[in-house]
Coordinates of N, CA and C in Angstrom, one line a residue:
M41 N -32.6 19.6 81.4 CA -32.2 18.2 80.9 C -32.9 17.1 81.8
K42 N -32.9 17.3 83.1 CA -33.4 16.3 84.0 C -34.9 16.2 83.8
K43 N -35.6 17.3 83.5 CA -37.1 17.3 83.3 C -37.4 16.4 82.1
I44 N -36.6 16.6 81.1 CA -36.9 15.8 79.9 C -36.7 14.3 80.1
N45 N -35.7 13.9 80.9 CA -35.5 12.5 81.2 C -36.6 12.0 82.1
V46 N -37.1 12.7 83.0 CA -38.2 12.3 83.9 C -39.5 12.1 83.0
V47 N -39.7 13.0 82.2 CA -40.9 12.9 81.3 C -40.8 11.7 80.4
A48 N -39.6 11.5 79.8 CA -39.4 10.3 79.0 C -39.6 9.0 79.7
I49 N -39.1 8.9 80.9 CA -39.3 7.7 81.7 C -40.7 7.5 82.1
L50 N -41.4 8.5 82.5 CA -42.8 8.4 82.9 C -43.7 8.0 81.7
S51 N -43.4 8.6 80.5 CA -44.1 8.3 79.3 C -43.9 6.8 79.0
S52 N -42.7 6.3 79.1 CA -42.4 4.9 78.8 C -43.1 4.0 79.7
I53 N -43.2 4.3 81.0 CA -43.9 3.5 82.0 C -45.4 3.4 81.7
L54 N -46.0 4.5 81.3 CA -47.4 4.6 81.0 C -47.7 3.7 79.8
I55 N -46.9 3.8 78.8 CA -47.1 3.1 77.5 C -47.0 1.6 77.8
V56 N -46.0 1.2 78.6 CA -45.7 -0.2 78.9 C -46.8 -0.7 79.8
S57 N -47.2 0.1 80.8 CA -48.3 -0.4 81.7 C -49.6 -0.6 81.1
N58 N -50.0 0.1 80.0 CA -51.2 -0.1 79.3 C -51.2 -1.4 78.6
N59 N -50.0 -1.8 78.1 CA -50.0 -3.0 77.3 C -49.8 -4.3 78.2
V60 N -49.3 -4.1 79.4 CA -49.1 -5.2 80.3 C -50.4 -6.0 80.6
Y61 N -51.4 -5.2 80.9 CA -52.7 -5.8 81.3 C -53.6 -6.3 80.2
A62 N -53.2 -6.0 78.9 CA -54.0 -6.5 77.8 C -53.5 -7.8 77.4
E63 N -54.4 -8.8 77.5 CA -54.1 -10.1 77.1 C -54.3 -10.2 75.6
P64 N -53.2 -10.7 74.9 CA -53.3 -10.8 73.4 C -54.4 -11.9 73.0
L65 N -55.0 -11.6 71.9 CA -56.1 -12.5 71.4 C -55.4 -13.7 70.6
T66 N -55.8 -14.9 71.0 CA -55.3 -16.1 70.3 C -56.5 -17.0 70.1
N67 N -56.3 -18.0 69.3 CA -57.4 -19.0 69.1 C -57.8 -19.7 70.4
Q68 N -56.8 -20.0 71.2 CA -57.0 -20.7 72.5 C -57.8 -19.9 73.5
N69 N -57.4 -18.6 73.7 CA -58.1 -17.8 74.7 C -59.4 -17.2 74.3
V70 N -59.8 -17.3 73.0 CA -61.1 -16.8 72.6 C -62.1 -17.9 72.7
Q71 N -61.7 -19.2 72.7 CA -62.6 -20.3 72.8 C -63.5 -20.3 74.0
G72 N -64.7 -20.7 73.8 CA -65.6 -20.8 74.9 C -66.9 -20.0 74.5
T73 N -67.7 -19.8 75.5 CA -69.0 -19.1 75.3 C -68.9 -17.7 75.9
W74 N -69.2 -16.7 75.0 CA -69.2 -15.3 75.3 C -70.6 -14.7 75.1
S75 N -71.1 -14.1 76.2 CA -72.4 -13.4 76.1 C -72.1 -12.0 75.7
L76 N -72.8 -11.6 74.6 CA -72.7 -10.2 74.1 C -73.6 -9.3 75.0
E77 N -72.9 -8.5 75.9 CA -73.7 -7.7 76.8 C -74.3 -6.5 76.2
Y78 N -73.6 -5.8 75.3 CA -74.1 -4.6 74.6 C -73.2 -4.3 73.5
T79 N -73.8 -3.4 72.6 CA -73.0 -2.8 71.5 C -73.2 -1.3 71.6
K80 N -72.3 -0.5 71.0 CA -72.5 0.9 70.9 C -71.9 1.4 69.7
K81 N -72.3 2.5 69.2 CA -71.8 3.0 67.9 C -70.3 3.4 67.8
S82 N -69.8 3.8 68.9 CA -68.4 4.2 68.9 C -67.9 4.2 70.4
E83 N -66.6 4.3 70.5 CA -66.0 4.3 71.9 C -66.5 5.4 72.7
K84 N -66.8 6.6 72.1 CA -67.2 7.7 72.9 C -68.7 7.8 73.1
S85 N -69.5 7.0 72.4 CA -70.9 7.0 72.5 C -71.4 6.6 73.9
Q86 N -72.4 7.3 74.4 CA -73.0 7.0 75.7 C -74.1 6.0 75.6
E87 N -74.8 5.9 74.4 CA -75.9 5.1 74.2 C -75.5 3.6 74.0
L88 N -75.9 2.8 75.0 CA -75.6 1.3 74.9 C -76.9 0.6 74.4
L89 N -76.6 -0.3 73.5 CA -77.7 -1.1 72.9 C -77.6 -2.5 73.5
P90 N -78.5 -2.9 74.5 CA -78.4 -4.2 75.1 C -78.6 -5.3 74.1
R91 N -77.8 -6.4 74.3 CA -77.9 -7.5 73.4 C -78.2 -8.8 74.2
E92 N -78.7 -9.8 73.5 CA -79.0 -11.0 74.2 C -78.3 -12.2 73.6
D93 N -77.6 -12.0 72.5 CA -77.0 -13.2 71.8 C -75.7 -13.7 72.5
T94 N -75.4 -14.9 72.2 CA -74.2 -15.6 72.8 C -73.4 -16.1 71.6
W95 N -72.1 -15.9 71.7 CA -71.2 -16.3 70.7 C -70.4 -17.5 71.3
V96 N -70.4 -18.6 70.6 CA -69.7 -19.8 71.1 C -68.6 -20.1 70.1
F97 N -67.4 -19.9 70.6 CA -66.2 -20.2 69.8 C -65.7 -21.6 70.1
N98 N -65.6 -22.4 69.1 CA -65.2 -23.8 69.2 C -63.8 -24.0 68.9
D99 N -63.2 -25.1 69.4 CA -61.8 -25.4 69.1 C -61.6 -25.9 67.7
N100 N -62.6 -26.2 66.9 CA -62.5 -26.6 65.5 C -62.5 -25.4 64.6
G101 N -62.4 -24.2 65.1 CA -62.3 -23.0 64.2 C -63.6 -22.5 63.8
T102 N -64.7 -22.8 64.5 CA -66.0 -22.3 64.1 C -66.6 -21.5 65.3
V103 N -67.5 -20.6 64.9 CA -68.2 -19.8 65.9 C -69.7 -19.9 65.6
T104 N -70.5 -20.1 66.6 CA -72.0 -20.1 66.4 C -72.6 -19.0 67.2
I105 N -73.4 -18.2 66.6 CA -74.1 -17.1 67.3 C -75.5 -17.6 67.7
K106 N -75.8 -17.7 69.0 CA -77.0 -18.2 69.4 C -77.9 -17.2 70.1
N107 N -79.2 -17.5 70.2 CA -80.1 -16.6 70.9 C -80.3 -15.2 70.3
I108 N -80.3 -15.1 69.0 CA -80.4 -13.9 68.3 C -81.9 -13.5 68.3
P109 N -82.3 -12.3 68.9 CA -83.7 -12.0 68.9 C -84.1 -11.5 67.5
R110 N -85.3 -11.9 67.1 CA -85.9 -11.5 65.8 C -87.4 -11.7 65.8
E111 N -88.1 -10.6 65.7 CA -89.6 -10.5 65.6 C -90.3 -11.3 66.7
G112 N -89.9 -11.1 67.9 CA -90.5 -11.7 69.1 C -90.1 -13.2 69.4
T113 N -89.1 -13.7 68.6 CA -88.6 -15.0 68.9 C -87.1 -15.0 68.8
Y114 N -86.5 -16.1 68.9 CA -85.0 -16.2 68.9 C -84.6 -17.3 67.9
Y115 N -83.4 -17.1 67.3 CA -82.9 -18.2 66.4 C -81.4 -18.2 66.6
D116 N -80.8 -19.3 66.2 CA -79.3 -19.6 66.2 C -78.8 -19.5 64.8
Q117 N -77.7 -18.8 64.6 CA -77.1 -18.8 63.3 C -76.3 -20.1 63.1
L118 N -76.2 -20.6 61.8 CA -75.3 -21.7 61.5 C -73.9 -21.4 61.8
P119 N -73.1 -22.4 62.2 CA -71.6 -22.1 62.5 C -70.9 -21.6 61.3
V120 N -70.0 -20.6 61.5 CA -69.2 -20.1 60.5 C -67.7 -20.2 61.0
S121 N -66.8 -20.1 60.1 CA -65.4 -20.2 60.5 C -64.9 -18.8 61.1
Y122 N -63.9 -18.9 62.0 CA -63.2 -17.7 62.5 C -61.8 -18.0 62.5
Q123 N -61.0 -16.9 62.6 CA -59.5 -17.0 62.8 C -59.0 -15.8 63.4
V124 N -57.9 -16.0 64.1 CA -57.2 -14.9 64.8 C -55.9 -14.7 64.1
E125 N -55.7 -13.4 63.6 CA -54.5 -13.1 62.9 C -54.0 -11.7 63.4
N126 N -52.8 -11.6 63.8 CA -52.2 -10.3 64.3 C -53.1 -9.6 65.3
D127 N -53.6 -10.4 66.3 CA -54.5 -9.8 67.4 C -55.8 -9.3 66.8
K128 N -56.2 -9.8 65.7 CA -57.5 -9.4 65.1 C -58.4 -10.6 64.9
L129 N -59.7 -10.5 65.1 CA -60.6 -11.6 65.0 C -61.3 -11.4 63.6
K130 N -61.3 -12.5 62.8 CA -61.9 -12.5 61.5 C -63.0 -13.6 61.6
V131 N -64.3 -13.1 61.4 CA -65.4 -14.0 61.5 C -66.1 -14.1 60.1
A132 N -66.2 -15.3 59.5 CA -66.8 -15.4 58.2 C -68.2 -14.9 58.2
I133 N -68.6 -14.3 57.1 CA -70.0 -13.8 56.9 C -70.8 -15.0 56.3
L134 N -71.9 -15.4 56.9 CA -72.7 -16.5 56.5 C -73.2 -16.2 55.1
G135 N -73.0 -17.1 54.2 CA -73.5 -17.0 52.8 C -72.6 -16.2 51.9
R136 N -71.5 -15.7 52.3 CA -70.6 -14.9 51.5 C -69.2 -15.5 51.5
S137 N -69.0 -16.4 50.7 CA -67.7 -17.1 50.7 C -66.5 -16.2 50.5
G138 N -65.5 -16.3 51.4 CA -64.3 -15.5 51.4 C -64.5 -14.1 52.0
K139 N -65.6 -13.8 52.5 CA -65.8 -12.5 53.2 C -65.9 -12.6 54.7
F140 N -65.3 -11.7 55.4 CA -65.1 -11.7 56.8 C -65.5 -10.4 57.5
D141 N -66.1 -10.5 58.7 CA -66.2 -9.3 59.6 C -64.9 -9.3 60.3
N142 N -64.3 -8.1 60.4 CA -63.0 -8.0 61.1 C -63.2 -7.2 62.3
F143 N -62.6 -7.7 63.4 CA -62.7 -7.0 64.7 C -61.3 -6.8 65.3
S144 N -61.1 -5.6 65.8 CA -59.9 -5.3 66.5 C -60.1 -5.5 68.0
V145 N -59.1 -5.9 68.8 CA -59.3 -6.1 70.2 C -59.0 -4.7 70.9
L146 N -59.9 -4.2 71.7 CA -59.7 -3.0 72.5 C -59.2 -3.4 73.9
S147 N -59.8 -4.5 74.4 CA -59.3 -5.0 75.7 C -59.8 -6.5 75.8
K148 N -59.0 -7.2 76.6 CA -59.3 -8.7 76.7 C -58.6 -9.1 78.0
D149 N -59.4 -9.8 78.8 CA -58.9 -10.6 80.0 C -59.7 -11.9 80.0
E150 N -59.5 -12.6 81.1 CA -60.2 -13.9 81.3 C -61.7 -13.8 81.2
K151 N -62.3 -12.7 81.7 CA -63.7 -12.7 81.8 C -64.4 -11.6 80.9
N152 N -63.6 -10.7 80.3 CA -64.2 -9.7 79.5 C -63.4 -9.5 78.2
M153 N -64.2 -9.1 77.1 CA -63.5 -8.9 75.9 C -64.3 -7.8 75.2
T154 N -63.6 -6.8 74.7 CA -64.2 -5.6 74.0 C -63.6 -5.6 72.6
L155 N -64.4 -5.7 71.6 CA -64.0 -5.7 70.2 C -64.5 -4.5 69.5
K156 N -63.7 -4.0 68.5 CA -64.2 -2.9 67.7 C -64.3 -3.4 66.3
A157 N -65.5 -3.2 65.7 CA -65.8 -3.7 64.3 C -65.2 -2.7 63.3
R158 N -65.2 -3.1 62.1 CA -64.6 -2.4 61.0 C -65.0 -0.9 60.9
F159 N -66.3 -0.7 61.1 CA -66.9 0.7 61.0 C -67.0 1.4 62.4
G160 N -66.3 0.9 63.4 CA -66.2 1.6 64.7 C -67.2 1.1 65.8
D161 N -68.1 0.2 65.5 CA -69.0 -0.3 66.5 C -68.3 -1.1 67.6
I162 N -68.7 -0.9 68.8 CA -68.0 -1.6 69.9 C -68.9 -2.7 70.4
Y163 N -68.3 -3.9 70.6 CA -68.9 -5.1 71.1 C -68.4 -5.4 72.5
Q164 N -69.2 -5.5 73.5 CA -68.7 -5.8 74.9 C -69.2 -7.2 75.2
F165 N -68.3 -8.1 75.5 CA -68.6 -9.5 75.8 C -68.2 -9.8 77.3
I166 N -69.0 -10.8 77.8 CA -68.6 -11.3 79.2 C -68.6 -12.8 79.0
K167 N -67.5 -13.5 79.5 CA -67.4 -14.9 79.3 C -68.3 -15.6 80.3
K168 N -69.0 -16.6 79.8 CA -70.0 -17.4 80.6 C -69.2 -18.6 81.2

């Protein structure tokens, strides 16, 4: 009986400790300039795809993706709206009214943010 209690207590501590260090995603703490360091196909994937773009989240509810490489040059995407609902980030798709890219938060602190896209791609950001 005592072993079961010890296991239950340790399991509870581990579950709580994992959630204590994860900062919830809000409109306020996502605001600012985030450099997309790399993407990868899944959490278990070893292949990192380096990225150069920068996501700028504004307090007016828009995000601008800047410095996107394309055919030897760079361009900036027009601002689109974003919103945070239930610890998920919804970014409007340019030119597709009412459609959003949905991202789940894997980890978030003051300087780092890791998001998981709808089909499992991982986005690793560093705050500038």
